[in-house]
Amino acid sequence: MSGEKSPEVAIPVSRSKVGFLAIASLAMAVAAGWMLLAAPGVGSNSFHQFVLGFGIFFFLLLAYGHLRTLTAKEPGFVINRQGFFFRPTGLAFGWVDWADVTEIREGLGRGGAFLSIRLRDPQKYISRGNGLQRLAKTINWRLSGSPVTFTSGSLQADPAEFLQIVRMFFSEAKRTESGALSPGPSPM
């Protein structure tokens, strides 16, 4: 770019939604702990004990991620002509360059806009983060076709407007990318 500053859109996290998710996650961890320790007959066999133990771990991990999101000062979603960054999940796929994106699959639901970002090299994004994050991104990749999937549900944004912003920046990036190609040999 020729010294011009790229326009950027930053969308903050919805503290009320993320706070609710943190409380709900803690409640689920407590419920699984109660079933494991106090509910008569529920945690009596080893399979139930494993599932409930995993549930406690999983929901405490979710609560931790939500509490970290609540205490962060950065916006939840940042997008510009070069790419985007989504913070509210613990998957840590980091900055995503538009040059790596081949397609965006989207949907609207009660929880917000859902995006599945198709990438040229998914392994580049799967390899980022710790072992648990890599496992979660591998599962995302197998289930949805991309390690980079997220919803706008935890952001302070109208889902339709959120999709419109993402489409606009993606279209602009792809238009710029295709315009940057060589025009080919000069005609004789």
Short mmCIF file of N, CA and C in Angstrom, two decimals:
data_model
loop_
_atom_site.label_atom_id
_atom_site.label_comp_id
_atom_site.label_asym_id
_atom_site.label_seq_id
_atom_site.Cartn_x
_atom_site.Cartn_y
_atom_site.Cartn_z
N MET A 1 0.84 -1.18 0.00
CA MET A 1 0.00 0.00 0.00
C MET A 1 0.88 1.23 0.00
N SER A 2 0.38 2.29 -0.52
CA SER A 2 1.18 3.50 -0.69
C SER A 2 1.01 4.46 0.47
N GLY A 3 1.39 4.06 1.64
CA GLY A 3 1.38 4.93 2.81
C GLY A 3 0.02 5.26 3.37
N GLU A 4 -1.07 4.87 2.69
CA GLU A 4 -2.38 5.20 3.23
C GLU A 4 -2.74 4.21 4.32
N LYS A 5 -3.39 4.74 5.35
CA LYS A 5 -3.76 3.88 6.48
C LYS A 5 -4.98 3.07 6.11
N SER A 6 -4.90 1.80 6.35
CA SER A 6 -6.00 0.91 6.05
C SER A 6 -7.15 1.14 7.02
N PRO A 7 -8.39 1.29 6.51
CA PRO A 7 -9.50 1.42 7.45
C PRO A 7 -9.65 0.13 8.24
N GLU A 8 -10.06 0.29 9.47
CA GLU A 8 -10.17 -0.85 10.37
C GLU A 8 -11.46 -0.74 11.14
N VAL A 9 -12.09 -1.86 11.37
CA VAL A 9 -13.30 -1.92 12.18
C VAL A 9 -12.99 -2.78 13.39
N ALA A 10 -13.27 -2.27 14.57
CA ALA A 10 -13.07 -3.01 15.81
C ALA A 10 -14.42 -3.13 16.52
N ILE A 11 -14.81 -4.35 16.85
CA ILE A 11 -16.09 -4.61 17.51
C ILE A 11 -15.81 -5.14 18.91
N PRO A 12 -16.35 -4.47 19.92
CA PRO A 12 -16.09 -4.92 21.30
C PRO A 12 -16.87 -6.19 21.65
N VAL A 13 -16.40 -6.83 22.69
CA VAL A 13 -17.06 -8.02 23.24
C VAL A 13 -18.30 -7.58 24.01
N SER A 14 -19.35 -8.35 23.93
CA SER A 14 -20.55 -8.11 24.73
C SER A 14 -20.31 -8.68 26.12
N ARG A 15 -20.06 -7.82 27.05
CA ARG A 15 -19.74 -8.26 28.42
C ARG A 15 -20.90 -9.03 29.05
N SER A 16 -22.14 -8.62 28.75
CA SER A 16 -23.28 -9.32 29.35
C SER A 16 -23.39 -10.75 28.80
N LYS A 17 -23.18 -10.94 27.50
CA LYS A 17 -23.27 -12.29 26.92
C LYS A 17 -22.14 -13.18 27.42
N VAL A 18 -20.92 -12.64 27.42
CA VAL A 18 -19.78 -13.44 27.87
C VAL A 18 -19.87 -13.71 29.36
N GLY A 19 -20.36 -12.74 30.13
CA GLY A 19 -20.56 -12.95 31.57
C GLY A 19 -21.58 -14.05 31.83
N PHE A 20 -22.66 -14.05 31.06
CA PHE A 20 -23.67 -15.11 31.19
C PHE A 20 -23.05 -16.47 30.86
N LEU A 21 -22.25 -16.52 29.79
CA LEU A 21 -21.61 -17.79 29.42
C LEU A 21 -20.64 -18.27 30.50
N ALA A 22 -19.93 -17.35 31.14
CA ALA A 22 -19.02 -17.72 32.22
C ALA A 22 -19.79 -18.31 33.40
N ILE A 23 -20.89 -17.67 33.77
CA ILE A 23 -21.72 -18.15 34.88
C ILE A 23 -22.34 -19.51 34.54
N ALA A 24 -22.84 -19.64 33.29
CA ALA A 24 -23.44 -20.91 32.87
C ALA A 24 -22.40 -22.03 32.87
N SER A 25 -21.19 -21.74 32.42
CA SER A 25 -20.12 -22.75 32.42
C SER A 25 -19.78 -23.19 33.83
N LEU A 26 -19.66 -22.22 34.74
CA LEU A 26 -19.39 -22.56 36.14
C LEU A 26 -20.51 -23.40 36.74
N ALA A 27 -21.75 -23.05 36.41
CA ALA A 27 -22.90 -23.80 36.91
C ALA A 27 -22.88 -25.25 36.40
N MET A 28 -22.50 -25.43 35.14
CA MET A 28 -22.43 -26.79 34.59
C MET A 28 -21.31 -27.58 35.25
N ALA A 29 -20.18 -26.94 35.54
CA ALA A 29 -19.08 -27.63 36.22
C ALA A 29 -19.51 -28.04 37.62
N VAL A 30 -20.22 -27.16 38.33
CA VAL A 30 -20.71 -27.48 39.67
C VAL A 30 -21.73 -28.61 39.60
N ALA A 31 -22.62 -28.57 38.60
CA ALA A 31 -23.62 -29.65 38.47
C ALA A 31 -22.94 -30.99 38.20
N ALA A 32 -21.93 -31.00 37.33
CA ALA A 32 -21.22 -32.25 37.06
C ALA A 32 -20.49 -32.73 38.31
N GLY A 33 -19.91 -31.81 39.07
CA GLY A 33 -19.24 -32.18 40.32
C GLY A 33 -20.22 -32.73 41.34
N TRP A 34 -21.39 -32.12 41.44
CA TRP A 34 -22.40 -32.61 42.37
C TRP A 34 -22.85 -34.02 41.98
N MET A 35 -23.08 -34.23 40.66
CA MET A 35 -23.50 -35.58 40.22
C MET A 35 -22.42 -36.62 40.50
N LEU A 36 -21.17 -36.22 40.35
CA LEU A 36 -20.07 -37.15 40.57
C LEU A 36 -19.92 -37.52 42.04
N LEU A 37 -20.09 -36.51 42.90
CA LEU A 37 -19.81 -36.73 44.32
C LEU A 37 -21.03 -37.01 45.19
N ALA A 38 -22.17 -36.41 44.86
CA ALA A 38 -23.28 -36.47 45.80
C ALA A 38 -24.53 -37.17 45.28
N ALA A 39 -24.71 -37.25 43.98
CA ALA A 39 -25.95 -37.84 43.45
C ALA A 39 -25.91 -39.36 43.63
N PRO A 40 -26.91 -39.91 44.29
CA PRO A 40 -26.91 -41.35 44.54
C PRO A 40 -27.02 -42.15 43.24
N GLY A 41 -26.06 -43.02 43.02
CA GLY A 41 -26.10 -43.93 41.88
C GLY A 41 -25.60 -43.37 40.55
N VAL A 42 -25.49 -42.05 40.41
CA VAL A 42 -25.11 -41.46 39.13
C VAL A 42 -23.65 -41.73 38.81
N GLY A 43 -22.76 -41.48 39.75
CA GLY A 43 -21.34 -41.68 39.51
C GLY A 43 -20.84 -43.04 39.96
N SER A 44 -21.71 -44.04 39.88
CA SER A 44 -21.35 -45.35 40.45
C SER A 44 -20.46 -46.20 39.53
N ASN A 45 -20.55 -46.02 38.23
CA ASN A 45 -19.66 -46.83 37.39
C ASN A 45 -18.55 -45.96 36.78
N SER A 46 -17.52 -46.62 36.29
CA SER A 46 -16.33 -45.89 35.83
C SER A 46 -16.61 -45.03 34.60
N PHE A 47 -17.51 -45.47 33.73
CA PHE A 47 -17.84 -44.66 32.56
C PHE A 47 -18.47 -43.34 32.98
N HIS A 48 -19.46 -43.40 33.88
CA HIS A 48 -20.10 -42.17 34.37
C HIS A 48 -19.08 -41.26 35.06
N GLN A 49 -18.19 -41.87 35.84
CA GLN A 49 -17.17 -41.07 36.53
C GLN A 49 -16.27 -40.35 35.52
N PHE A 50 -15.88 -41.06 34.45
CA PHE A 50 -15.05 -40.44 33.43
C PHE A 50 -15.78 -39.29 32.75
N VAL A 51 -17.03 -39.52 32.33
CA VAL A 51 -17.81 -38.49 31.63
C VAL A 51 -18.02 -37.28 32.53
N LEU A 52 -18.38 -37.50 33.77
CA LEU A 52 -18.59 -36.38 34.69
C LEU A 52 -17.29 -35.65 34.99
N GLY A 53 -16.20 -36.39 35.15
CA GLY A 53 -14.89 -35.76 35.37
C GLY A 53 -14.49 -34.92 34.17
N PHE A 54 -14.70 -35.45 32.97
CA PHE A 54 -14.41 -34.68 31.77
C PHE A 54 -15.30 -33.45 31.70
N GLY A 55 -16.57 -33.60 32.08
CA GLY A 55 -17.50 -32.46 32.08
C GLY A 55 -17.04 -31.36 33.02
N ILE A 56 -16.56 -31.73 34.18
CA ILE A 56 -16.04 -30.73 35.13
C ILE A 56 -14.86 -29.99 34.50
N PHE A 57 -13.91 -30.74 33.96
CA PHE A 57 -12.74 -30.15 33.32
C PHE A 57 -13.15 -29.24 32.16
N PHE A 58 -14.02 -29.73 31.28
CA PHE A 58 -14.44 -28.98 30.10
C PHE A 58 -15.13 -27.67 30.47
N PHE A 59 -16.08 -27.73 31.40
CA PHE A 59 -16.83 -26.53 31.75
C PHE A 59 -15.98 -25.54 32.55
N LEU A 60 -15.05 -26.04 33.36
CA LEU A 60 -14.13 -25.11 34.03
C LEU A 60 -13.20 -24.43 33.03
N LEU A 61 -12.79 -25.16 32.02
CA LEU A 61 -11.96 -24.59 30.96
C LEU A 61 -12.74 -23.52 30.19
N LEU A 62 -13.99 -23.79 29.88
CA LEU A 62 -14.83 -22.79 29.22
C LEU A 62 -15.00 -21.54 30.09
N ALA A 63 -15.27 -21.75 31.36
CA ALA A 63 -15.44 -20.63 32.28
C ALA A 63 -14.17 -19.79 32.35
N TYR A 64 -13.03 -20.45 32.41
CA TYR A 64 -11.75 -19.74 32.43
C TYR A 64 -11.59 -18.87 31.17
N GLY A 65 -11.89 -19.45 30.01
CA GLY A 65 -11.79 -18.69 28.76
C GLY A 65 -12.72 -17.50 28.73
N HIS A 66 -13.94 -17.69 29.22
CA HIS A 66 -14.91 -16.58 29.25
C HIS A 66 -14.46 -15.49 30.23
N LEU A 67 -13.93 -15.89 31.37
CA LEU A 67 -13.46 -14.90 32.34
C LEU A 67 -12.26 -14.13 31.80
N ARG A 68 -11.38 -14.80 31.07
CA ARG A 68 -10.25 -14.10 30.43
C ARG A 68 -10.75 -13.09 29.40
N THR A 69 -11.77 -13.49 28.64
CA THR A 69 -12.35 -12.58 27.64
C THR A 69 -12.96 -11.37 28.33
N LEU A 70 -13.63 -11.59 29.46
CA LEU A 70 -14.24 -10.48 30.19
C LEU A 70 -13.22 -9.47 30.70
N THR A 71 -12.05 -9.93 31.08
CA THR A 71 -11.05 -9.04 31.66
C THR A 71 -10.13 -8.41 30.62
N ALA A 72 -10.21 -8.87 29.37
CA ALA A 72 -9.35 -8.32 28.31
C ALA A 72 -9.81 -6.91 27.95
N LYS A 73 -8.87 -6.07 27.63
CA LYS A 73 -9.18 -4.69 27.26
C LYS A 73 -9.29 -4.51 25.74
N GLU A 74 -8.82 -5.49 24.97
CA GLU A 74 -8.84 -5.39 23.52
C GLU A 74 -10.24 -5.65 22.98
N PRO A 75 -10.51 -5.17 21.75
CA PRO A 75 -11.80 -5.48 21.12
C PRO A 75 -11.89 -6.97 20.81
N GLY A 76 -13.10 -7.47 20.65
CA GLY A 76 -13.30 -8.88 20.38
C GLY A 76 -13.01 -9.27 18.94
N PHE A 77 -13.22 -8.35 18.02
CA PHE A 77 -13.02 -8.63 16.60
C PHE A 77 -12.43 -7.40 15.93
N VAL A 78 -11.35 -7.61 15.21
CA VAL A 78 -10.70 -6.53 14.46
C VAL A 78 -10.57 -7.01 13.03
N ILE A 79 -10.98 -6.16 12.09
CA ILE A 79 -10.91 -6.53 10.68
C ILE A 79 -10.42 -5.33 9.88
N ASN A 80 -9.57 -5.61 8.89
CA ASN A 80 -9.12 -4.56 7.98
C ASN A 80 -8.82 -5.18 6.62
N ARG A 81 -8.17 -4.42 5.75
CA ARG A 81 -7.91 -4.90 4.38
C ARG A 81 -6.94 -6.07 4.32
N GLN A 82 -6.14 -6.25 5.37
CA GLN A 82 -5.17 -7.34 5.36
C GLN A 82 -5.72 -8.64 5.93
N GLY A 83 -6.70 -8.56 6.84
CA GLY A 83 -7.24 -9.76 7.46
C GLY A 83 -8.07 -9.44 8.68
N PHE A 84 -8.16 -10.39 9.59
CA PHE A 84 -8.96 -10.19 10.80
C PHE A 84 -8.39 -10.99 11.96
N PHE A 85 -8.86 -10.61 13.15
CA PHE A 85 -8.47 -11.26 14.39
C PHE A 85 -9.71 -11.38 15.26
N PHE A 86 -10.01 -12.60 15.73
CA PHE A 86 -11.17 -12.84 16.59
C PHE A 86 -10.68 -13.33 17.93
N ARG A 87 -11.03 -12.63 19.01
CA ARG A 87 -10.47 -12.94 20.33
C ARG A 87 -11.37 -13.72 21.29
N PRO A 88 -12.70 -13.66 21.22
CA PRO A 88 -13.50 -14.21 22.31
C PRO A 88 -13.44 -15.71 22.55
N THR A 89 -12.76 -16.48 21.71
CA THR A 89 -12.66 -17.91 22.00
C THR A 89 -11.24 -18.25 22.42
N GLY A 90 -11.08 -19.40 23.01
CA GLY A 90 -9.75 -19.83 23.43
C GLY A 90 -9.01 -20.61 22.36
N LEU A 91 -9.53 -20.64 21.13
CA LEU A 91 -8.89 -21.44 20.09
C LEU A 91 -7.61 -20.82 19.55
N ALA A 92 -7.43 -19.55 19.68
CA ALA A 92 -6.19 -18.87 19.31
C ALA A 92 -5.74 -19.17 17.89
N PHE A 93 -6.64 -18.92 16.92
CA PHE A 93 -6.17 -19.08 15.55
C PHE A 93 -5.41 -17.85 15.09
N GLY A 94 -5.39 -16.80 15.91
CA GLY A 94 -4.56 -15.63 15.65
C GLY A 94 -5.03 -14.82 14.46
N TRP A 95 -4.10 -14.02 13.95
CA TRP A 95 -4.40 -13.16 12.82
C TRP A 95 -4.60 -14.03 11.57
N VAL A 96 -5.67 -13.78 10.83
CA VAL A 96 -5.95 -14.51 9.59
C VAL A 96 -5.81 -13.54 8.43
N ASP A 97 -4.86 -13.81 7.55
CA ASP A 97 -4.64 -12.97 6.37
C ASP A 97 -5.67 -13.32 5.29
N TRP A 98 -6.18 -12.29 4.62
CA TRP A 98 -7.13 -12.53 3.53
C TRP A 98 -6.47 -13.35 2.42
N ALA A 99 -5.16 -13.23 2.26
CA ALA A 99 -4.46 -14.00 1.22
C ALA A 99 -4.56 -15.50 1.47
N ASP A 100 -4.76 -15.92 2.72
CA ASP A 100 -4.90 -17.33 3.07
C ASP A 100 -6.33 -17.85 2.92
N VAL A 101 -7.29 -16.94 2.77
CA VAL A 101 -8.72 -17.30 2.76
C VAL A 101 -9.17 -17.57 1.32
N THR A 102 -9.80 -18.74 1.11
CA THR A 102 -10.33 -19.07 -0.21
C THR A 102 -11.84 -18.85 -0.29
N GLU A 103 -12.52 -19.02 0.84
CA GLU A 103 -13.97 -18.92 0.84
C GLU A 103 -14.46 -18.68 2.27
N ILE A 104 -15.60 -18.02 2.37
CA ILE A 104 -16.24 -17.85 3.67
C ILE A 104 -17.63 -18.46 3.58
N ARG A 105 -17.87 -19.42 4.45
CA ARG A 105 -19.22 -19.99 4.55
C ARG A 105 -19.86 -19.38 5.77
N GLU A 106 -21.07 -18.95 5.59
CA GLU A 106 -21.73 -18.20 6.66
C GLU A 106 -23.15 -18.68 6.88
N GLY A 107 -23.65 -18.35 8.04
CA GLY A 107 -25.02 -18.65 8.38
C GLY A 107 -25.49 -17.73 9.48
N LEU A 108 -26.78 -17.58 9.58
CA LEU A 108 -27.38 -16.77 10.64
C LEU A 108 -28.22 -17.69 11.51
N GLY A 109 -28.09 -17.53 12.80
CA GLY A 109 -28.88 -18.32 13.74
C GLY A 109 -29.29 -17.46 14.92
N ARG A 110 -29.93 -18.06 15.88
CA ARG A 110 -30.35 -17.31 17.07
C ARG A 110 -29.17 -16.77 17.83
N GLY A 111 -28.04 -17.48 17.80
CA GLY A 111 -26.86 -17.06 18.55
C GLY A 111 -26.01 -16.02 17.84
N GLY A 112 -26.34 -15.69 16.61
CA GLY A 112 -25.57 -14.71 15.85
C GLY A 112 -25.17 -15.26 14.50
N ALA A 113 -24.22 -14.58 13.88
CA ALA A 113 -23.71 -15.01 12.58
C ALA A 113 -22.63 -16.05 12.81
N PHE A 114 -22.68 -17.14 12.05
CA PHE A 114 -21.68 -18.19 12.15
C PHE A 114 -20.82 -18.14 10.89
N LEU A 115 -19.50 -18.17 11.07
CA LEU A 115 -18.58 -18.14 9.94
C LEU A 115 -17.63 -19.32 9.99
N SER A 116 -17.43 -19.95 8.85
CA SER A 116 -16.44 -20.99 8.67
C SER A 116 -15.52 -20.51 7.56
N ILE A 117 -14.27 -20.25 7.90
CA ILE A 117 -13.32 -19.64 6.97
C ILE A 117 -12.51 -20.75 6.30
N ARG A 118 -12.67 -20.92 5.00
CA ARG A 118 -11.91 -21.93 4.24
C ARG A 118 -10.54 -21.34 3.91
N LEU A 119 -9.50 -22.13 4.16
CA LEU A 119 -8.12 -21.65 4.05
C LEU A 119 -7.32 -22.44 3.02
N ARG A 120 -6.33 -21.78 2.43
CA ARG A 120 -5.43 -22.45 1.49
C ARG A 120 -4.61 -23.52 2.22
N ASP A 121 -4.14 -23.21 3.41
CA ASP A 121 -3.31 -24.13 4.19
C ASP A 121 -3.84 -24.21 5.63
N PRO A 122 -4.86 -25.07 5.88
CA PRO A 122 -5.43 -25.17 7.22
C PRO A 122 -4.41 -25.55 8.29
N GLN A 123 -3.41 -26.36 7.93
CA GLN A 123 -2.42 -26.81 8.91
C GLN A 123 -1.65 -25.64 9.53
N LYS A 124 -1.47 -24.58 8.76
CA LYS A 124 -0.78 -23.38 9.27
C LYS A 124 -1.51 -22.83 10.50
N TYR A 125 -2.83 -22.87 10.48
CA TYR A 125 -3.62 -22.34 11.58
C TYR A 125 -3.85 -23.38 12.67
N ILE A 126 -3.92 -24.65 12.29
CA ILE A 126 -4.08 -25.72 13.28
C ILE A 126 -2.86 -25.80 14.18
N SER A 127 -1.68 -25.55 13.63
CA SER A 127 -0.44 -25.70 14.39
C SER A 127 -0.22 -24.60 15.42
N ARG A 128 -1.02 -23.55 15.41
CA ARG A 128 -0.87 -22.47 16.38
C ARG A 128 -1.51 -22.85 17.71
N GLY A 129 -0.91 -22.41 18.80
CA GLY A 129 -1.51 -22.61 20.13
C GLY A 129 -0.99 -23.85 20.83
N ASN A 130 -1.57 -24.10 22.00
CA ASN A 130 -1.16 -25.26 22.80
C ASN A 130 -1.85 -26.54 22.30
N GLY A 131 -1.56 -27.65 22.93
CA GLY A 131 -2.09 -28.94 22.49
C GLY A 131 -3.61 -29.01 22.49
N LEU A 132 -4.24 -28.47 23.51
CA LEU A 132 -5.70 -28.48 23.58
C LEU A 132 -6.31 -27.63 22.47
N GLN A 133 -5.70 -26.47 22.21
CA GLN A 133 -6.18 -25.60 21.14
C GLN A 133 -6.02 -26.28 19.78
N ARG A 134 -4.88 -26.94 19.57
CA ARG A 134 -4.66 -27.65 18.31
C ARG A 134 -5.68 -28.77 18.14
N LEU A 135 -5.98 -29.49 19.21
CA LEU A 135 -6.98 -30.56 19.15
C LEU A 135 -8.36 -29.98 18.78
N ALA A 136 -8.75 -28.89 19.44
CA ALA A 136 -10.05 -28.27 19.16
C ALA A 136 -10.13 -27.78 17.71
N LYS A 137 -9.03 -27.20 17.20
CA LYS A 137 -9.03 -26.72 15.81
C LYS A 137 -9.05 -27.89 14.82
N THR A 138 -8.41 -29.00 15.18
CA THR A 138 -8.47 -30.20 14.32
C THR A 138 -9.89 -30.74 14.27
N ILE A 139 -10.58 -30.76 15.40
CA ILE A 139 -11.97 -31.21 15.45
C ILE A 139 -12.84 -30.27 14.61
N ASN A 140 -12.64 -28.95 14.75
CA ASN A 140 -13.37 -27.98 13.93
C ASN A 140 -13.15 -28.26 12.45
N TRP A 141 -11.89 -28.51 12.09
CA TRP A 141 -11.55 -28.75 10.69
C TRP A 141 -12.28 -29.98 10.15
N ARG A 142 -12.32 -31.03 10.95
CA ARG A 142 -12.98 -32.26 10.50
C ARG A 142 -14.49 -32.12 10.44
N LEU A 143 -15.06 -31.36 11.38
CA LEU A 143 -16.52 -31.21 11.41
C LEU A 143 -17.04 -30.16 10.44
N SER A 144 -16.31 -29.04 10.29
CA SER A 144 -16.83 -27.95 9.47
C SER A 144 -16.00 -27.65 8.23
N GLY A 145 -14.86 -28.32 8.10
CA GLY A 145 -14.01 -28.06 6.94
C GLY A 145 -13.01 -26.95 7.13
N SER A 146 -12.95 -26.38 8.34
CA SER A 146 -12.01 -25.30 8.62
C SER A 146 -11.66 -25.25 10.10
N PRO A 147 -10.38 -24.97 10.42
CA PRO A 147 -10.02 -24.78 11.82
C PRO A 147 -10.45 -23.40 12.34
N VAL A 148 -10.77 -22.50 11.42
CA VAL A 148 -11.15 -21.14 11.79
C VAL A 148 -12.66 -21.01 11.63
N THR A 149 -13.37 -21.27 12.71
CA THR A 149 -14.83 -21.13 12.74
C THR A 149 -15.19 -20.36 14.00
N PHE A 150 -16.16 -19.47 13.88
CA PHE A 150 -16.57 -18.69 15.05
C PHE A 150 -17.95 -18.09 14.81
N THR A 151 -18.52 -17.58 15.88
CA THR A 151 -19.82 -16.93 15.84
C THR A 151 -19.71 -15.52 16.40
N SER A 152 -20.58 -14.65 15.93
CA SER A 152 -20.59 -13.27 16.41
C SER A 152 -21.38 -13.12 17.70
N GLY A 153 -21.88 -14.22 18.24
CA GLY A 153 -22.74 -14.18 19.42
C GLY A 153 -22.16 -13.49 20.63
N SER A 154 -20.85 -13.48 20.78
CA SER A 154 -20.24 -12.86 21.95
C SER A 154 -19.76 -11.43 21.67
N LEU A 155 -20.17 -10.87 20.54
CA LEU A 155 -19.77 -9.51 20.17
C LEU A 155 -20.94 -8.55 20.28
N GLN A 156 -20.62 -7.27 20.42
CA GLN A 156 -21.65 -6.22 20.43
C GLN A 156 -21.92 -5.81 18.98
N ALA A 157 -22.56 -6.70 18.25
CA ALA A 157 -22.83 -6.43 16.84
C ALA A 157 -24.10 -7.14 16.41
N ASP A 158 -24.85 -6.47 15.55
CA ASP A 158 -26.00 -7.10 14.92
C ASP A 158 -25.47 -8.16 13.95
N PRO A 159 -25.98 -9.39 14.01
CA PRO A 159 -25.43 -10.45 13.16
C PRO A 159 -25.43 -10.11 11.66
N ALA A 160 -26.50 -9.52 11.16
CA ALA A 160 -26.56 -9.17 9.73
C ALA A 160 -25.52 -8.11 9.38
N GLU A 161 -25.36 -7.11 10.25
CA GLU A 161 -24.34 -6.08 10.01
C GLU A 161 -22.94 -6.66 10.09
N PHE A 162 -22.73 -7.58 11.02
CA PHE A 162 -21.44 -8.24 11.17
C PHE A 162 -21.08 -8.97 9.87
N LEU A 163 -22.03 -9.75 9.33
CA LEU A 163 -21.78 -10.46 8.08
C LEU A 163 -21.49 -9.48 6.94
N GLN A 164 -22.22 -8.38 6.91
CA GLN A 164 -22.01 -7.38 5.86
C GLN A 164 -20.59 -6.79 5.92
N ILE A 165 -20.10 -6.52 7.12
CA ILE A 165 -18.74 -5.99 7.29
C ILE A 165 -17.70 -7.01 6.81
N VAL A 166 -17.88 -8.27 7.22
CA VAL A 166 -16.93 -9.31 6.82
C VAL A 166 -16.95 -9.48 5.30
N ARG A 167 -18.14 -9.54 4.71
CA ARG A 167 -18.25 -9.67 3.24
C ARG A 167 -17.56 -8.52 2.53
N MET A 168 -17.78 -7.29 3.04
CA MET A 168 -17.19 -6.12 2.40
C MET A 168 -15.67 -6.19 2.39
N PHE A 169 -15.06 -6.48 3.53
CA PHE A 169 -13.60 -6.55 3.60
C PHE A 169 -13.05 -7.73 2.79
N PHE A 170 -13.74 -8.87 2.82
CA PHE A 170 -13.29 -10.03 2.05
C PHE A 170 -13.35 -9.73 0.55
N SER A 171 -14.46 -9.15 0.09
CA SER A 171 -14.60 -8.80 -1.32
C SER A 171 -13.53 -7.81 -1.76
N GLU A 172 -13.29 -6.81 -0.93
CA GLU A 172 -12.27 -5.81 -1.25
C GLU A 172 -10.88 -6.46 -1.32
N ALA A 173 -10.59 -7.33 -0.39
CA ALA A 173 -9.28 -8.00 -0.38
C ALA A 173 -9.11 -8.88 -1.62
N LYS A 174 -10.15 -9.61 -1.99
CA LYS A 174 -10.05 -10.48 -3.16
C LYS A 174 -10.00 -9.66 -4.45
N ARG A 175 -10.69 -8.54 -4.50
CA ARG A 175 -10.63 -7.65 -5.67
C ARG A 175 -9.23 -7.07 -5.81
N THR A 176 -8.64 -6.65 -4.69
CA THR A 176 -7.28 -6.11 -4.69
C THR A 176 -6.29 -7.20 -5.09
N GLU A 177 -6.50 -8.40 -4.56
CA GLU A 177 -5.62 -9.53 -4.86
C GLU A 177 -5.64 -9.86 -6.34
N SER A 178 -6.83 -9.90 -6.93
CA SER A 178 -6.91 -10.24 -8.35
C SER A 178 -6.43 -9.09 -9.23
N GLY A 179 -6.57 -7.85 -8.76
CA GLY A 179 -6.09 -6.69 -9.51
C GLY A 179 -4.57 -6.57 -9.46
N ALA A 180 -3.96 -7.21 -8.46
CA ALA A 180 -2.52 -7.11 -8.31
C ALA A 180 -1.77 -8.07 -9.23
N LEU A 181 -2.52 -8.92 -9.95
CA LEU A 181 -1.88 -9.85 -10.85
C LEU A 181 -1.30 -9.13 -12.06
N SER A 182 -0.28 -9.68 -12.62
CA SER A 182 0.35 -9.14 -13.82
C SER A 182 -0.65 -9.15 -14.97
N PRO A 183 -0.67 -8.06 -15.76
CA PRO A 183 -1.61 -8.02 -16.89
C PRO A 183 -1.22 -8.98 -18.00
N GLY A 184 -0.06 -9.59 -17.93
CA GLY A 184 0.38 -10.52 -18.96
C GLY A 184 1.25 -9.82 -19.98
N PRO A 185 1.68 -10.54 -21.00
CA PRO A 185 2.56 -9.93 -21.99
C PRO A 185 1.82 -8.87 -22.79
N SER A 186 2.58 -7.88 -23.24
CA SER A 186 1.96 -6.80 -24.02
C SER A 186 1.60 -7.31 -25.41
N PRO A 187 0.48 -6.81 -25.97
CA PRO A 187 0.07 -7.28 -27.30
C PRO A 187 1.05 -6.83 -28.36
N MET A 188 1.19 -7.62 -29.40
CA MET A 188 2.12 -7.27 -30.48
C MET A 188 1.47 -6.42 -31.51
#
